[in-house]
């Protein structure tokens, strides 16, 4: 986690103790003293966890270095400092845990030049003096082993990690941690935010948004319309569920148009998959599809989501290059590092996402209209853009609870394939789109810190949670898979899908969600989730009232637009099945390309004084900067394996800030030329400078 290194909340006893020998059941390994492994061998173990090997070691790369024990289990690798015990309140994770799924690279070192890269199934060729575990979340665990008869343990724990990685299977081992294991009572526990697993949750959220023209549909309650969609979603009031079922059959993977967010000024933001042009709808189906896309508005804008955005392969390649660049042993010279960073294209993709989200937020807030995000699969960049638009347009989405609800609705409930995109299935469709989104949010937080209630450390905790196998939130691809695993669908017949078995009867144990922070983090850590610079004046209560008929300018009658390349192009029809094929039925590269205007869409939409008068932007709207140095590297996240570059990033605690201040003052004393006050005054005297220049 992100607390390793500075500002630790635990006490470490700086003394080395020799282990007592015994045996760990089922591992064949000698057992250290019970106080050394602490709760990891007792209540700290996760369900189904078995200790495979351990070895005394020293965690390096930190100041001071920590004596402790490196432990390998069938689920994770843990370094436990001497004298430290895992808190009973938060047994599920710590700053020392690396889940096997999170290990991106394992290296063994012997001497100054002997280094072996250990892949799953490799055979270690020497006794290691040190191992380096590089996390896919950019963390680094560096542990050294001392001589003195303990070399076999160093070899065994290293090989145990190699073999555990080879045998690791998220789908089989990481079933999620039950609340009873977390020390909770067997009674019901209310989730910190609505998980949108019931129709009541969706109805409460609909009322909160003031979406009076929409209702909660139950047509997918048994997942027989689309297994990737949630059981419930919002559709127009006048559309029957029978019509919804027929209309959704004409979209890719059955993901038809539905409401993402209702703007208090009257606009609606929708999302849907691509048109399934091979279908043959009748006139009634076409009418229903058009009605759902219009959502009661005369002005409709279809957004080609993937236009100007990177492909999944582009995102994956950029992330791999970024991770390689940020490794401590990167071969890139310091004077060429920034050029190499540009070469990864990661910051370029952030810039593209922010620019497009900014344009869409202008479309939503400038006129009363229906704005439809259309992506073929509707499970990746639709969620990214919809989330960013809400962050830019809705102050309540920038609160801690509001942001968690946003992620739950637009990513988790909407069926983003987390497991596949994060490499958990071994498929070729790996691409960390959600991590790209978190970086975009971090950029907004840096540009407008007073607008966000949550802090950078909350984003880091969420970033790291995608690799931690203690909840089902990020370990499944669809709401159906997630709910089936937790056993919540035992009350009715499920849709059959090959490769999945029915959950065991009577399995009603509730599962943790990623939002159960109090079961995974200490109170001190959770306090750091809050942004101390947040301005309460930006709270939702100070924003616009829910219904303002005169808030935005109505669109022209019966107008249909395609938004592409930063400009609006008129369309003759909404659907591809009428007289001629729709422009949206083919790839966007076949569309006529208007030249990209040098002025922003905001200037185009609000260029006339009659639109807004003296007010250039609607209240509550943020327009991000995305030019040149306005997009920055998230150093605290990506450079965590290089502690030497972390100084000056504002530590999260007072003691940490004091340590950084002392360090910077010491550097200042070293770097400041030793000159007398008289020389200093001469250098600051303009006349002296002029005379010297002559």
XYZ file of C-alpha atoms in Angstrom:
694
model
C 0.000 0.000 0.000
C 1.006 3.612 -0.164
C 2.027 3.994 3.480
C 5.237 1.995 3.257
C 8.281 4.202 3.671
C 7.344 7.209 5.798
C 4.913 8.165 8.485
C 4.390 4.577 9.665
C 1.826 4.039 12.401
C 3.446 0.918 13.863
C 6.308 0.452 16.312
C 9.342 -1.491 15.168
C 11.771 -3.064 17.619
C 15.241 -2.662 16.044
C 16.721 -5.948 17.148
C 17.300 -9.230 15.423
C 16.005 -12.457 16.938
C 16.934 -15.931 15.900
C 13.951 -18.087 14.967
C 12.935 -21.151 16.867
C 12.613 -24.195 14.679
C 9.437 -26.165 14.426
C 7.247 -26.864 11.439
C 4.424 -25.099 9.694
C 1.606 -27.534 9.073
C 1.465 -28.712 5.502
C 4.512 -26.726 4.390
C 7.473 -28.791 5.561
C 9.175 -25.527 6.498
C 10.684 -24.634 9.891
C 8.369 -22.436 11.916
C 9.611 -19.142 13.387
C 8.555 -17.933 16.785
C 4.866 -17.244 17.072
C 5.503 -13.611 17.947
C 7.558 -13.207 14.773
C 4.871 -14.377 12.382
C 2.244 -12.965 14.731
C -1.301 -13.024 13.546
C -0.340 -14.179 10.042
C -0.323 -17.773 11.333
C -3.518 -17.199 13.324
C -6.357 -14.735 12.825
C -4.340 -12.752 10.279
C -4.459 -15.555 7.720
C -7.035 -15.228 4.996
C -9.589 -17.982 4.326
C -7.824 -20.843 2.556
C -4.393 -19.315 3.090
C -1.430 -21.615 3.786
C 2.104 -20.576 4.700
C 4.514 -22.094 2.169
C 7.887 -20.747 3.310
C 9.540 -18.004 5.325
C 12.989 -16.538 5.939
C 14.479 -13.834 8.179
C 15.513 -10.776 6.202
C 16.069 -7.039 6.095
C 13.810 -4.756 4.117
C 16.061 -2.391 2.166
C 15.451 0.808 0.271
C 13.940 2.532 3.311
C 15.444 4.586 6.101
C 15.952 2.977 8.509
C 16.157 -0.557 7.171
C 13.755 -2.968 8.867
C 14.575 -6.360 10.343
C 11.809 -8.896 9.955
C 10.532 -12.009 8.224
C 9.629 -12.586 4.583
C 6.625 -14.921 4.355
C 5.229 -16.608 1.250
C 1.738 -18.107 1.238
C -0.473 -19.461 -1.516
C -2.132 -16.032 -1.788
C 0.486 -13.376 -1.109
C 4.012 -12.398 -0.098
C 4.311 -10.499 3.173
C 7.197 -8.833 4.965
C 6.570 -8.657 8.704
C 8.927 -6.421 10.725
C 10.203 -7.648 14.079
C 7.959 -6.538 16.912
C 5.049 -5.600 14.638
C 1.740 -7.427 14.621
C -1.093 -7.091 12.176
C -4.007 -5.182 13.683
C -6.993 -7.325 14.599
C -9.241 -4.550 13.272
C -7.656 -4.597 9.817
C -6.311 -8.105 9.173
C -6.882 -8.134 5.431
C -4.096 -5.956 4.104
C -1.109 -3.897 5.103
C 1.615 -1.839 3.509
C 3.761 -4.985 3.482
C 1.468 -7.296 1.480
C 1.986 -8.192 -2.177
C -0.712 -10.419 -3.600
C 0.648 -12.974 -6.050
C -1.454 -11.389 -8.781
C 0.257 -8.069 -8.105
C 3.805 -9.355 -8.622
C 4.920 -8.154 -12.019
C 8.616 -8.979 -11.806
C 10.775 -11.047 -9.418
C 14.561 -10.779 -9.353
C 17.179 -12.645 -7.311
C 20.566 -11.015 -6.683
C 23.877 -12.501 -5.577
C 26.872 -10.202 -5.404
C 27.232 -7.050 -7.435
C 26.633 -8.454 -10.901
C 24.739 -11.738 -10.616
C 21.023 -11.091 -11.224
C 18.410 -13.639 -12.289
C 14.942 -12.747 -13.500
C 12.579 -15.360 -12.092
C 9.466 -16.080 -14.112
C 6.715 -18.461 -12.958
C 8.175 -21.957 -13.183
C 11.829 -20.818 -13.287
C 14.599 -22.633 -11.380
C 16.791 -20.522 -9.113
C 20.462 -21.045 -9.992
C 22.137 -19.701 -6.826
C 21.579 -18.799 -3.186
C 20.145 -15.254 -3.238
C 21.568 -12.506 -1.090
C 18.657 -10.260 -1.977
C 15.355 -10.433 -3.870
C 13.412 -7.609 -5.494
C 9.645 -7.871 -5.929
C 8.259 -5.318 -8.372
C 4.513 -4.827 -7.987
C 2.270 -4.098 -10.927
C 1.024 -1.195 -8.805
C 4.573 0.300 -9.044
C 5.540 -0.652 -5.467
C 8.893 -2.284 -4.733
C 9.716 -4.797 -1.993
C 13.466 -5.264 -1.577
C 14.566 -7.845 0.997
C 18.138 -8.865 1.814
C 19.174 -12.136 3.434
C 22.132 -12.483 5.759
C 24.567 -15.398 5.925
C 24.986 -17.541 9.005
C 23.325 -20.837 8.283
C 20.068 -19.337 6.947
C 20.936 -19.610 3.249
C 18.624 -22.634 2.696
C 15.668 -20.621 3.978
C 16.480 -17.764 1.601
C 16.587 -20.225 -1.297
C 13.360 -21.961 -0.218
C 11.290 -18.810 0.272
C 12.421 -17.498 -3.127
C 11.506 -20.735 -4.857
C 8.195 -20.810 -2.972
C 7.331 -17.420 -4.470
C 8.237 -18.658 -7.966
C 6.108 -21.797 -7.611
C 3.186 -19.965 -5.987
C 3.071 -17.531 -8.897
C 3.011 -20.428 -11.347
C 0.107 -22.089 -9.546
C -1.778 -18.888 -8.822
C -5.301 -18.677 -10.209
C -7.423 -15.719 -9.209
C -10.625 -17.360 -10.346
C -10.124 -20.327 -7.997
C -8.297 -18.859 -5.000
C -9.646 -15.354 -4.580
C -13.271 -15.937 -3.736
C -13.472 -12.807 -1.602
C -13.262 -12.488 2.152
C -16.415 -12.984 4.230
C -17.392 -10.471 6.844
C -17.268 -13.096 9.573
C -13.547 -13.510 8.912
C -13.106 -9.759 9.297
C -14.313 -9.966 12.880
C -17.863 -8.888 12.160
C -20.999 -10.396 13.586
C -23.066 -12.784 11.532
C -25.792 -10.170 11.279
C -26.311 -7.907 8.306
C -23.826 -5.127 7.671
C -24.925 -2.069 5.752
C -22.478 -1.219 2.967
C -20.882 2.242 3.182
C -22.463 3.208 -0.146
C -25.352 1.680 -2.112
C -23.981 -1.203 -4.193
C -26.876 -0.890 -6.663
C -27.792 -4.553 -6.322
C -31.475 -3.865 -5.569
C -34.185 -1.893 -7.330
C -34.533 0.207 -4.170
C -30.929 1.376 -4.508
C -31.547 2.466 -8.095
C -34.786 4.238 -7.177
C -33.076 6.193 -4.387
C -30.298 7.235 -6.757
C -32.823 8.246 -9.436
C -34.657 10.502 -6.991
C -31.363 11.958 -5.799
C -30.553 12.975 -9.372
C -34.051 14.370 -9.925
C -34.569 12.252 -13.055
C -38.359 12.555 -13.179
C -38.647 11.373 -16.772
C -36.997 8.037 -15.976
C -37.885 4.849 -14.131
C -36.120 1.729 -12.869
C -36.462 -1.181 -15.295
C -36.484 -4.770 -14.000
C -36.295 -6.377 -17.450
C -32.780 -7.738 -16.756
C -33.500 -8.942 -13.230
C -32.591 -12.518 -14.227
C -29.730 -11.414 -16.513
C -31.523 -12.852 -19.538
C -31.166 -9.623 -21.552
C -27.409 -9.181 -20.974
C -25.162 -10.781 -18.347
C -22.791 -7.802 -18.538
C -25.526 -5.321 -17.576
C -26.760 -4.733 -14.017
C -30.033 -6.273 -12.922
C -31.639 -2.838 -12.895
C -31.093 0.363 -14.867
C -32.952 3.518 -15.880
C -35.141 3.803 -18.990
C -37.641 6.482 -20.098
C -40.968 6.452 -18.251
C -43.031 5.790 -21.368
C -41.000 2.787 -22.508
C -42.396 -0.602 -21.496
C -40.089 -3.399 -20.344
C -41.242 -5.545 -23.253
C -40.152 -2.758 -25.618
C -36.824 -2.423 -23.776
C -36.145 -6.128 -24.253
C -36.777 -5.938 -28.011
C -34.835 -2.694 -28.456
C -31.752 -3.925 -26.557
C -31.552 -6.931 -28.879
C -30.494 -4.563 -31.672
C -27.337 -3.395 -29.839
C -23.967 -5.065 -29.419
C -24.016 -7.550 -26.503
C -27.561 -6.419 -25.694
C -26.319 -3.141 -24.185
C -28.989 -0.694 -25.313
C -29.383 2.993 -24.416
C -29.957 3.793 -20.738
C -29.459 6.780 -18.478
C -26.074 7.391 -16.864
C -26.725 10.791 -15.313
C -29.410 13.466 -15.289
C -28.133 17.036 -15.213
C -30.150 19.325 -12.925
C -30.548 21.751 -15.810
C -32.523 19.187 -17.807
C -30.001 17.404 -20.049
C -29.531 13.628 -19.948
C -26.302 11.695 -20.434
C -26.885 8.210 -21.880
C -24.589 5.327 -22.815
C -25.049 2.339 -25.109
C -23.221 -0.211 -27.222
C -22.860 -0.115 -30.972
C -25.787 -0.813 -33.282
C -26.149 -4.494 -34.195
C -26.641 -3.896 -37.895
C -27.201 -7.574 -38.729
C -30.548 -7.504 -36.950
C -33.769 -6.821 -38.801
C -35.998 -4.669 -36.553
C -39.555 -3.854 -37.474
C -40.911 -0.333 -37.512
C -42.082 -0.523 -33.901
C -38.613 -1.558 -32.701
C -37.004 1.293 -34.622
C -39.479 3.723 -33.095
C -38.653 2.457 -29.602
C -34.899 2.727 -30.187
C -35.235 6.290 -31.458
C -37.491 7.186 -28.553
C -34.973 5.835 -26.023
C -32.101 7.718 -27.659
C -34.083 10.960 -27.736
C -35.154 10.520 -24.084
C -37.873 13.131 -24.499
C -35.562 15.767 -26.009
C -35.755 17.394 -29.407
C -31.979 17.888 -29.545
C -29.906 14.663 -29.652
C -26.119 14.361 -29.877
C -24.528 10.975 -30.624
C -20.925 10.891 -29.409
C -18.478 8.603 -31.196
C -16.704 7.593 -27.987
C -13.563 6.033 -29.476
C -12.897 8.869 -31.903
C -9.524 10.442 -30.960
C -9.092 8.083 -28.009
C -6.502 5.295 -27.779
C -7.360 1.664 -28.420
C -7.158 -0.942 -25.665
C -3.857 -2.162 -27.130
C -2.505 1.398 -27.054
C -3.389 1.790 -23.373
C -1.771 -1.521 -22.459
C 1.439 -0.745 -24.347
C 1.692 2.722 -22.807
C 1.231 1.336 -19.294
C 3.893 -1.335 -19.829
C 6.338 1.284 -21.097
C 5.550 3.554 -18.158
C 6.141 0.761 -15.653
C 9.451 -0.183 -17.285
C 10.555 3.451 -17.234
C 9.726 3.892 -13.556
C 11.675 0.830 -12.374
C 14.611 1.684 -10.082
C 17.035 -0.031 -12.459
C 15.756 1.683 -15.584
C 18.526 2.044 -18.148
C 17.285 5.451 -19.334
C 19.731 8.262 -18.565
C 18.461 11.080 -16.366
C 18.882 13.688 -19.104
C 16.700 11.589 -21.438
C 14.114 10.508 -18.880
C 11.496 13.134 -19.741
C 11.802 12.334 -23.440
C 11.316 8.660 -22.638
C 8.263 9.567 -20.569
C 6.768 11.360 -23.571
C 7.565 8.291 -25.655
C 5.330 6.094 -23.510
C 2.289 8.121 -24.743
C 0.635 7.664 -21.315
C 0.335 11.409 -20.683
C -0.916 11.913 -24.254
C -3.753 9.467 -23.626
C -4.677 11.265 -20.392
C -4.733 14.516 -22.341
C -7.031 13.016 -24.995
C -9.465 11.686 -22.380
C -9.636 14.984 -20.497
C -10.160 16.992 -23.661
C -12.979 14.758 -24.857
C -14.626 14.695 -21.420
C -14.383 18.481 -21.303
C -16.126 18.775 -24.676
C -18.889 16.375 -23.651
C -19.471 18.249 -20.392
C -19.950 21.381 -22.501
C -22.505 19.543 -24.651
C -24.403 18.435 -21.547
C -24.412 21.799 -19.778
C -24.762 24.269 -22.661
C -28.238 23.216 -23.907
C -31.104 20.984 -22.847
C -30.481 17.859 -24.893
C -29.863 14.115 -24.906
C -26.160 13.258 -25.174
C -25.525 9.588 -26.021
C -22.102 7.987 -25.551
C -21.770 5.151 -28.057
C -18.939 2.604 -27.846
C -19.101 -0.807 -29.482
C -18.727 -2.757 -26.235
C -19.996 0.009 -23.890
C -17.771 -1.320 -21.096
C -14.556 0.702 -21.206
C -14.292 4.270 -22.452
C -18.010 4.948 -22.084
C -17.535 4.478 -18.345
C -14.387 6.597 -18.344
C -15.977 9.516 -20.211
C -19.274 9.335 -18.343
C -17.428 9.417 -15.008
C -15.186 12.323 -16.007
C -18.150 14.318 -17.332
C -19.932 13.928 -14.010
C -16.805 14.933 -12.094
C -16.505 18.050 -14.235
C -20.194 18.942 -14.085
C -21.508 17.759 -10.695
C -19.910 18.966 -7.421
C -21.515 16.083 -5.494
C -19.445 13.634 -7.583
C -16.321 15.279 -6.136
C -17.212 14.371 -2.561
C -15.820 11.206 -1.009
C -19.135 9.367 -0.928
C -20.216 10.798 -4.267
C -17.074 9.606 -6.029
C -17.366 6.098 -4.590
C -21.004 5.952 -5.724
C -19.930 7.154 -9.165
C -17.334 4.387 -9.541
C -19.786 1.779 -8.261
C -22.443 2.847 -10.774
C -20.412 3.631 -13.905
C -17.743 0.930 -13.553
C -18.686 -1.901 -11.190
C -22.446 -2.103 -11.778
C -22.095 -1.182 -15.467
C -19.996 -4.283 -16.110
C -16.475 -3.035 -16.749
C -14.402 -6.230 -17.239
C -11.937 -5.571 -14.410
C -10.522 -9.089 -14.257
C -9.823 -9.236 -17.990
C -8.500 -5.693 -18.309
C -6.121 -6.181 -15.368
C -4.719 -9.426 -16.734
C -6.481 -11.846 -14.413
C -7.806 -14.129 -17.150
C -4.710 -14.433 -19.320
C -6.656 -13.109 -22.306
C -5.114 -10.765 -24.851
C -7.556 -7.981 -24.002
C -5.570 -6.662 -21.036
C -5.670 -2.854 -20.750
C -5.776 -0.846 -17.484
C -8.540 1.552 -18.547
C -9.667 2.042 -14.944
C -6.143 3.010 -13.878
C -6.060 5.498 -16.764
C -9.282 6.965 -15.355
C -7.766 7.285 -11.864
C -4.816 9.165 -13.330
C -7.242 11.525 -15.081
C -8.950 12.146 -11.741
C -5.580 12.828 -10.123
C -4.886 15.453 -12.801
C -8.183 17.179 -11.965
C -7.359 17.019 -8.259
C -3.994 18.713 -8.860
C -5.521 21.432 -11.017
C -8.482 22.212 -8.727
C -7.653 20.883 -5.239
C -10.283 22.957 -3.427
C -13.046 21.328 -5.496
C -12.465 17.748 -4.269
C -13.273 16.349 -0.837
C -11.065 13.268 -1.310
C -7.279 13.316 -1.371
C -4.500 11.843 -3.446
C -4.084 9.113 -0.827
C -7.637 7.941 -1.389
C -6.877 7.626 -5.113
C -3.720 5.680 -4.269
C -5.637 3.323 -2.000
C -8.194 2.737 -4.762
C -5.406 2.304 -7.325
C -3.729 -0.352 -5.168
C -6.991 -2.117 -4.326
C -7.425 -3.411 -7.868
C -4.506 -5.804 -7.220
C -5.563 -6.935 -3.714
C -7.544 -10.198 -3.649
C -9.718 -9.440 -0.631
C -12.934 -8.335 -2.328
C -14.944 -9.329 -5.394
C -15.263 -5.751 -6.622
C -12.310 -5.968 -9.019
C -12.054 -9.750 -9.329
C -14.978 -10.332 -11.694
C -15.945 -9.028 -15.121
C -19.710 -8.634 -14.747
C -22.329 -8.009 -12.042
C -23.709 -11.487 -12.758
C -20.373 -13.187 -12.043
C -19.872 -11.072 -8.925
C -23.320 -11.800 -7.571
C -23.149 -15.488 -8.436
C -19.883 -15.852 -6.551
C -21.327 -14.188 -3.451
C -24.404 -16.422 -3.572
C -26.918 -13.589 -3.772
C -28.832 -15.205 -6.659
C -30.013 -18.317 -4.841
C -33.635 -17.186 -4.764
C -34.373 -17.618 -8.466
C -33.300 -19.524 -11.555
C -30.251 -18.027 -13.243
C -29.379 -17.825 -16.885
C -27.071 -20.678 -17.868
C -23.574 -19.871 -19.096
C -21.088 -22.605 -19.975
C -18.121 -22.809 -17.635
C -19.928 -21.592 -14.530
C -21.545 -23.767 -11.916
C -24.374 -22.865 -9.607
C -23.326 -21.484 -6.205
C -23.730 -23.814 -3.242
C -27.125 -23.672 -1.639
C -27.329 -21.698 1.543
C -24.257 -19.579 0.810
C -25.634 -16.308 2.075
C -22.455 -14.853 3.575
C -22.160 -11.241 2.476
C -18.964 -10.295 0.688
C -16.752 -7.311 1.239
C -16.704 -4.537 -1.319
C -13.728 -2.323 -1.935
C -15.613 0.444 -0.113
C -15.378 -1.370 3.244
C -12.276 0.635 4.062
C -12.658 0.261 7.838
C -12.074 -3.494 7.514
C -8.907 -3.052 5.493
C -7.320 0.198 6.686
C -6.680 1.800 10.067
C -8.581 4.854 11.269
C -5.439 6.957 10.868
C -5.110 5.882 7.247
C -8.767 6.544 6.470
C -8.448 10.064 7.875
C -5.894 10.742 5.168
C -8.559 10.030 2.519
C -9.977 13.496 3.220
C -8.544 16.502 1.410
C -7.675 19.169 3.978
C -7.775 21.814 1.248
C -11.386 21.065 0.281
C -13.524 24.202 0.289
C -16.958 23.515 1.881
C -18.343 26.291 -0.322
C -18.173 23.785 -3.179
C -20.506 21.335 -1.448
C -23.602 20.197 -3.368
C -25.967 22.289 -1.211
C -24.478 25.453 -2.666
C -25.052 24.300 -6.238
C -28.052 24.774 -8.478
C -31.521 23.662 -7.366
C -32.718 20.464 -8.950
C -35.213 21.899 -11.398
C -34.571 25.147 -13.253
C -36.586 25.377 -16.477
C -34.689 28.474 -17.628
C -31.257 27.114 -16.690
C -30.170 26.108 -20.200
C -31.095 27.071 -23.729
C -33.424 24.565 -25.459
C -32.011 22.943 -28.548
C -33.437 23.498 -32.013
C -36.475 21.360 -32.864
C -35.830 17.778 -34.014
C -32.075 18.164 -34.429
C -29.751 15.150 -34.546
C -25.993 15.584 -34.357
C -22.851 13.473 -34.448
C -20.031 14.760 -32.248
C -16.691 13.798 -33.739
C -13.247 15.400 -34.002
C -14.298 18.207 -31.678
C -17.178 19.406 -33.882
C -20.882 18.745 -34.399
C -22.050 17.299 -37.716
C -25.790 17.126 -38.548
C -27.336 13.674 -39.135
C -30.483 12.828 -41.045
C -31.464 9.904 -38.828
C -30.689 8.210 -35.535
C -30.808 4.537 -36.477
C -29.020 2.574 -39.223
C -32.042 0.539 -40.306
C -34.118 3.137 -42.160
C -33.737 4.213 -45.795
C -29.915 4.116 -45.846
C -27.205 2.783 -43.533
C -26.534 5.071 -40.611
C -23.248 6.887 -40.397
C -22.764 5.352 -36.959
C -23.168 1.821 -38.314
C -19.724 1.989 -39.925
C -16.348 2.877 -38.496
C -15.904 6.521 -37.654
C -12.945 6.761 -40.023
C -15.390 6.701 -42.952
C -17.165 9.807 -41.694
C -16.461 13.221 -43.257
C -13.868 14.931 -41.089
C -14.441 18.597 -40.314
C -11.269 20.432 -39.479
C -10.567 20.664 -35.771
C -11.366 24.182 -34.685
C -8.641 26.164 -32.948
C -11.203 27.400 -30.445
C -12.600 25.074 -27.815
C -16.090 23.678 -27.921
C -16.897 25.894 -24.943
C -16.074 28.944 -27.062
C -18.231 27.593 -29.887
C -21.210 26.770 -27.648
C -21.076 29.882 -25.477
C -19.663 32.324 -27.959
C -22.880 34.376 -28.163
C -23.749 36.627 -25.220
C -27.391 35.544 -25.487
C -26.460 32.103 -24.199
C -25.066 33.067 -20.820
C -24.823 36.839 -20.652
C -21.939 37.821 -18.398
C -21.469 34.293 -17.008
C -18.853 32.436 -19.116
C -19.446 29.013 -17.526
C -22.355 27.401 -15.712
C -21.996 27.188 -11.915
C -20.246 24.052 -10.731
C -18.589 23.261 -14.086
C -14.846 22.588 -14.226
C -12.963 22.755 -17.496
C -9.577 21.016 -17.112
C -6.301 22.121 -18.580
C -4.789 19.564 -20.931
C -2.054 21.460 -22.763
C 1.684 20.832 -22.366
C 2.881 20.898 -18.737
C -0.679 21.020 -17.386
C -0.635 17.199 -17.586
C 1.891 15.856 -15.076
C 3.324 12.518 -13.978
C 1.680 11.028 -10.894
C 4.996 10.706 -9.087
C 3.724 9.478 -5.735
C 2.102 6.545 -7.514
C 4.483 5.632 -10.316
C 7.811 6.383 -8.610
C 7.157 4.553 -5.353
C 9.940 2.129 -6.161
C 12.390 5.041 -6.122
C 12.272 6.579 -2.616
C 15.029 9.053 -3.473
C 12.646 11.022 -5.732
C 9.777 11.068 -3.248
C 11.137 13.872 -1.066
C 9.273 17.108 -1.516
C 5.928 15.482 -2.376
C 4.268 16.582 0.887
C 4.193 13.658 3.299
C 0.759 12.680 4.649
C 1.627 13.210 8.341
C 3.049 16.042 10.438
C 6.040 13.935 11.434
C 6.615 13.084 7.791
C 6.486 16.751 6.807
C 8.962 17.608 9.583
C 11.329 14.898 8.334
C 11.079 16.186 4.763
C 11.628 19.777 5.920
C 14.760 18.762 7.831
C 15.995 16.868 4.775
C 15.396 19.827 2.449
C 17.076 22.235 4.888
C 20.113 19.963 4.998
C 20.238 19.892 1.194
C 19.905 23.675 1.126
C 22.863 24.039 3.466
C 24.948 21.753 1.259
C 24.039 23.473 -1.980
C 24.120 27.121 -0.839
C 27.511 28.789 -1.631
C 29.399 29.834 1.468
C 29.687 33.580 0.932
C 29.819 36.434 3.374
C 26.869 38.818 3.888
C 28.921 41.533 2.157
C 29.392 39.362 -0.940
C 25.719 38.464 -0.841
C 24.706 42.124 -0.805
C 27.097 42.880 -3.659
C 25.553 40.189 -5.783
C 22.119 41.659 -5.158
C 23.301 45.202 -5.940
C 22.199 46.125 -9.475
C 25.163 48.472 -9.892
C 27.566 45.661 -9.045
C 25.921 43.408 -11.595
C 26.112 46.108 -14.287
C 29.760 46.807 -13.563
C 30.587 43.112 -13.711
C 28.813 42.747 -17.042
C 31.042 45.443 -18.499
